[in-house]
Amino acid sequence: MASASAPTASGSPGPSGRALDLAVAGVLGIATAWAFAAIGSHGFINYDDSLYLTQNAMTQRGLSAETVRWAFLTTHAANWHPLTWLSIMADVELFGMDARGHHRMSLAFHVVNTLLFYWLTLRMTGARWASAFAAALFGWHPLRVEAVAWFAQRKDLLSMLFALLALLAYERYARRPRWSAMLAVALALA
């Protein structure tokens, strides 16, 4: 990653590399949120949302000792994904059954994933603009609509979040091997 940018066309130094990286990340985050902003006004759908929330008595109860235990023991909806269940229950605690809040939380996860993707590719390549382009493709590609707009696909957003965190931790380990960095990889994968 560059520590300072090259002089501008006028010969004066441009903003520091770190400031430019943050500005690029800000533009990516805002543009990604804007691209998917319409989902905040949509309701739940009658496909799998009923299995995950609208007809699921456990998730509708929010977070409690009983529902957390259920999240770790159930294979409801043909999956064992306790973090997905916990995420949904946390949404219920925050937003109740208002679909807008649940969808906006999915969008927030996607924006974070887009920014992590940018940071990962920037750290791995040092190529700011190529990393920004790749992150824009990741964040704005139509194939991401399903994961963001379909509430039952929260599992996709969460698995991407932890995959990117694991890759970032491994990139850190590869640059400077330490047991703490490898422990971060293991925790993100777990």
GROMACS .gro file of C-alpha atoms in nm:
model
  190
    1MET     CA    1   0.000   0.000   0.000
    2ALA     CA    2   0.138   0.335  -0.096
    3SER     CA    3   0.223   0.569   0.187
    4ALA     CA    4   0.194   0.888  -0.015
    5SER     CA    5   0.049   0.969  -0.352
    6ALA     CA    6   0.241   1.107  -0.646
    7PRO     CA    7   0.237   1.480  -0.713
    8THR     CA    8  -0.068   1.609  -0.893
    9ALA     CA    9  -0.054   1.751  -1.246
   10SER     CA   10   0.019   2.093  -1.099
   11GLY     CA   11   0.324   1.954  -0.920
   12SER     CA   12   0.183   1.990  -0.569
   13PRO     CA   13   0.170   1.677  -0.358
   14GLY     CA   14  -0.166   1.505  -0.345
   15PRO     CA   15  -0.338   1.375  -0.035
   16SER     CA   16  -0.159   1.110   0.165
   17GLY     CA   17  -0.205   0.753   0.049
   18ARG     CA   18  -0.398   0.663   0.365
   19ALA     CA   19  -0.635   0.959   0.324
   20LEU     CA   20  -0.697   0.867  -0.040
   21ASP     CA   21  -0.760   0.503   0.055
   22LEU     CA   22  -1.017   0.618   0.312
   23ALA     CA   23  -1.180   0.849   0.057
   24VAL     CA   24  -1.202   0.564  -0.195
   25ALA     CA   25  -1.352   0.340   0.074
   26GLY     CA   26  -1.603   0.612   0.161
   27VAL     CA   27  -1.712   0.646  -0.201
   28LEU     CA   28  -1.740   0.267  -0.233
   29GLY     CA   29  -1.948   0.245   0.084
   30ILE     CA   30  -2.183   0.527  -0.009
   31ALA     CA   31  -2.225   0.406  -0.369
   32THR     CA   32  -2.294   0.050  -0.254
   33ALA     CA   33  -2.554   0.169  -0.004
   34TRP     CA   34  -2.712   0.387  -0.271
   35ALA     CA   35  -2.721   0.103  -0.527
   36PHE     CA   36  -2.924  -0.114  -0.290
   37ALA     CA   37  -3.112   0.158  -0.098
   38ALA     CA   38  -3.451   0.058  -0.238
   39ILE     CA   39  -3.452  -0.266  -0.037
   40GLY     CA   40  -3.514  -0.064   0.279
   41SER     CA   41  -3.875  -0.014   0.168
   42HIS     CA   42  -3.950  -0.377   0.080
   43GLY     CA   43  -4.136  -0.632   0.288
   44PHE     CA   44  -4.062  -0.997   0.347
   45ILE     CA   45  -4.132  -1.248   0.070
   46ASN     CA   46  -4.320  -1.577   0.082
   47TYR     CA   47  -4.032  -1.799  -0.018
   48ASP     CA   48  -3.793  -1.880   0.268
   49ASP     CA   49  -3.852  -1.576   0.484
   50SER     CA   50  -4.128  -1.772   0.658
   51LEU     CA   51  -3.879  -2.043   0.763
   52TYR     CA   52  -3.637  -1.785   0.896
   53LEU     CA   53  -3.867  -1.530   1.056
   54THR     CA   54  -4.224  -1.460   0.955
   55GLN     CA   55  -4.352  -1.804   1.066
   56ASN     CA   56  -4.067  -1.902   1.299
   57ALA     CA   57  -4.175  -1.870   1.662
   58MET     CA   58  -3.818  -1.906   1.792
   59THR     CA   59  -3.659  -1.624   1.595
   60GLN     CA   60  -3.959  -1.398   1.653
   61ARG     CA   61  -3.885  -1.413   2.026
   62GLY     CA   62  -3.551  -1.237   1.986
   63LEU     CA   63  -3.245  -1.316   2.195
   64SER     CA   64  -3.286  -1.515   2.514
   65ALA     CA   65  -3.105  -1.806   2.676
   66GLU     CA   66  -3.358  -2.045   2.523
   67THR     CA   67  -3.339  -1.905   2.170
   68VAL     CA   68  -2.958  -1.886   2.176
   69ARG     CA   69  -2.948  -2.252   2.282
   70TRP     CA   70  -3.193  -2.334   2.001
   71ALA     CA   71  -2.973  -2.148   1.749
   72PHE     CA   72  -2.677  -2.373   1.829
   73LEU     CA   73  -2.873  -2.698   1.835
   74THR     CA   74  -3.122  -2.668   1.550
   75THR     CA   75  -3.099  -2.774   1.187
   76HIS     CA   76  -3.422  -2.593   1.106
   77ALA     CA   77  -3.445  -2.489   0.738
   78ALA     CA   78  -3.204  -2.776   0.656
   79ASN     CA   79  -2.900  -2.585   0.782
   80TRP     CA   80  -2.686  -2.561   1.091
   81HIS     CA   81  -2.595  -2.195   1.102
   82PRO     CA   82  -2.617  -2.056   1.453
   83LEU     CA   83  -2.472  -1.715   1.365
   84THR     CA   84  -2.745  -1.668   1.106
   85TRP     CA   85  -3.010  -1.741   1.367
   86LEU     CA   86  -2.843  -1.516   1.623
   87SER     CA   87  -2.818  -1.237   1.366
   88ILE     CA   88  -3.188  -1.268   1.285
   89MET     CA   89  -3.280  -1.270   1.654
   90ALA     CA   90  -3.065  -0.961   1.712
   91ASP     CA   91  -3.255  -0.791   1.428
   92VAL     CA   92  -3.582  -0.881   1.601
   93GLU     CA   93  -3.450  -0.721   1.919
   94LEU     CA   94  -3.365  -0.405   1.725
   95PHE     CA   95  -3.647  -0.379   1.470
   96GLY     CA   96  -3.923  -0.616   1.577
   97MET     CA   97  -4.099  -0.756   1.272
   98ASP     CA   98  -4.046  -0.444   1.059
   99ALA     CA   99  -3.893  -0.579   0.737
  100ARG     CA  100  -3.729  -0.246   0.657
  101GLY     CA  101  -3.489  -0.274   0.950
  102HIS     CA  102  -3.400  -0.634   0.867
  103HIS     CA  103  -3.327  -0.543   0.504
  104ARG     CA  104  -3.122  -0.241   0.603
  105MET     CA  105  -2.914  -0.460   0.832
  106SER     CA  106  -2.848  -0.696   0.541
  107LEU     CA  107  -2.741  -0.396   0.336
  108ALA     CA  108  -2.510  -0.285   0.618
  109PHE     CA  109  -2.344  -0.629   0.615
  110HIS     CA  110  -2.301  -0.603   0.238
  111VAL     CA  111  -2.145  -0.256   0.261
  112VAL     CA  112  -1.903  -0.383   0.526
  113ASN     CA  113  -1.818  -0.681   0.303
  114THR     CA  114  -1.752  -0.451   0.009
  115LEU     CA  115  -1.518  -0.238   0.220
  116LEU     CA  116  -1.341  -0.547   0.356
  117PHE     CA  117  -1.300  -0.674  -0.001
  118TYR     CA  118  -1.143  -0.341  -0.101
  119TRP     CA  119  -0.913  -0.344   0.200
  120LEU     CA  120  -0.810  -0.707   0.139
  121THR     CA  121  -0.729  -0.657  -0.229
  122LEU     CA  122  -0.549  -0.331  -0.150
  123ARG     CA  123  -0.338  -0.501   0.118
  124MET     CA  124  -0.260  -0.796  -0.112
  125THR     CA  125  -0.177  -0.599  -0.425
  126GLY     CA  126  -0.102  -0.241  -0.325
  127ALA     CA  127  -0.297  -0.140  -0.637
  128ARG     CA  128  -0.549   0.118  -0.517
  129TRP     CA  129  -0.750   0.170  -0.835
  130ALA     CA  130  -0.755  -0.195  -0.938
  131SER     CA  131  -0.867  -0.282  -0.585
  132ALA     CA  132  -1.137  -0.014  -0.597
  133PHE     CA  133  -1.257  -0.145  -0.935
  134ALA     CA  134  -1.267  -0.505  -0.808
  135ALA     CA  135  -1.452  -0.397  -0.492
  136ALA     CA  136  -1.701  -0.198  -0.702
  137LEU     CA  137  -1.766  -0.505  -0.917
  138PHE     CA  138  -1.813  -0.712  -0.603
  139GLY     CA  139  -2.035  -0.457  -0.433
  140TRP     CA  140  -2.251  -0.352  -0.725
  141HIS     CA  141  -2.278  -0.670  -0.930
  142PRO     CA  142  -2.634  -0.789  -0.994
  143LEU     CA  143  -2.545  -1.132  -0.857
  144ARG     CA  144  -2.519  -0.972  -0.511
  145VAL     CA  145  -2.884  -0.866  -0.518
  146GLU     CA  146  -3.007  -1.205  -0.397
  147ALA     CA  147  -2.780  -1.202  -0.092
  148VAL     CA  148  -2.874  -0.845  -0.001
  149ALA     CA  149  -3.244  -0.826  -0.089
  150TRP     CA  150  -3.359  -1.176   0.005
  151PHE     CA  151  -3.373  -1.181   0.383
  152ALA     CA  152  -3.322  -1.559   0.406
  153GLN     CA  153  -2.978  -1.516   0.248
  154ARG     CA  154  -2.834  -1.350   0.558
  155LYS     CA  155  -2.619  -1.665   0.583
  156ASP     CA  156  -2.443  -1.566   0.260
  157LEU     CA  157  -2.360  -1.219   0.391
  158LEU     CA  158  -2.231  -1.359   0.719
  159SER     CA  159  -2.021  -1.630   0.558
  160MET     CA  160  -1.864  -1.369   0.329
  161LEU     CA  161  -1.795  -1.144   0.627
  162PHE     CA  162  -1.606  -1.414   0.813
  163ALA     CA  163  -1.429  -1.539   0.498
  164LEU     CA  164  -1.297  -1.188   0.431
  165LEU     CA  165  -1.193  -1.147   0.795
  166ALA     CA  166  -1.009  -1.481   0.776
  167LEU     CA  167  -0.831  -1.377   0.456
  168LEU     CA  168  -0.732  -1.042   0.604
  169ALA     CA  169  -0.595  -1.215   0.912
  170TYR     CA  170  -0.404  -1.461   0.694
  171GLU     CA  171  -0.263  -1.178   0.483
  172ARG     CA  172  -0.138  -1.022   0.806
  173TYR     CA  173   0.010  -1.356   0.912
  174ALA     CA  174   0.182  -1.398   0.574
  175ARG     CA  175   0.350  -1.058   0.608
  176ARG     CA  176   0.462  -1.120   0.964
  177PRO     CA  177   0.407  -1.473   1.100
  178ARG     CA  178   0.282  -1.467   1.458
  179TRP     CA  179   0.064  -1.706   1.648
  180SER     CA  180  -0.185  -1.427   1.728
  181ALA     CA  181  -0.246  -1.366   1.358
  182MET     CA  182  -0.300  -1.738   1.295
  183LEU     CA  183  -0.535  -1.748   1.595
  184ALA     CA  184  -0.737  -1.468   1.432
  185VAL     CA  185  -0.757  -1.678   1.114
  186ALA     CA  186  -0.880  -1.980   1.313
  187LEU     CA  187  -1.141  -1.772   1.499
  188ALA     CA  188  -1.276  -1.617   1.181
  189LEU     CA  189  -1.300  -1.959   1.017
  190ALA     CA  190  -1.467  -2.110   1.322
   0.00000   0.00000   0.00000
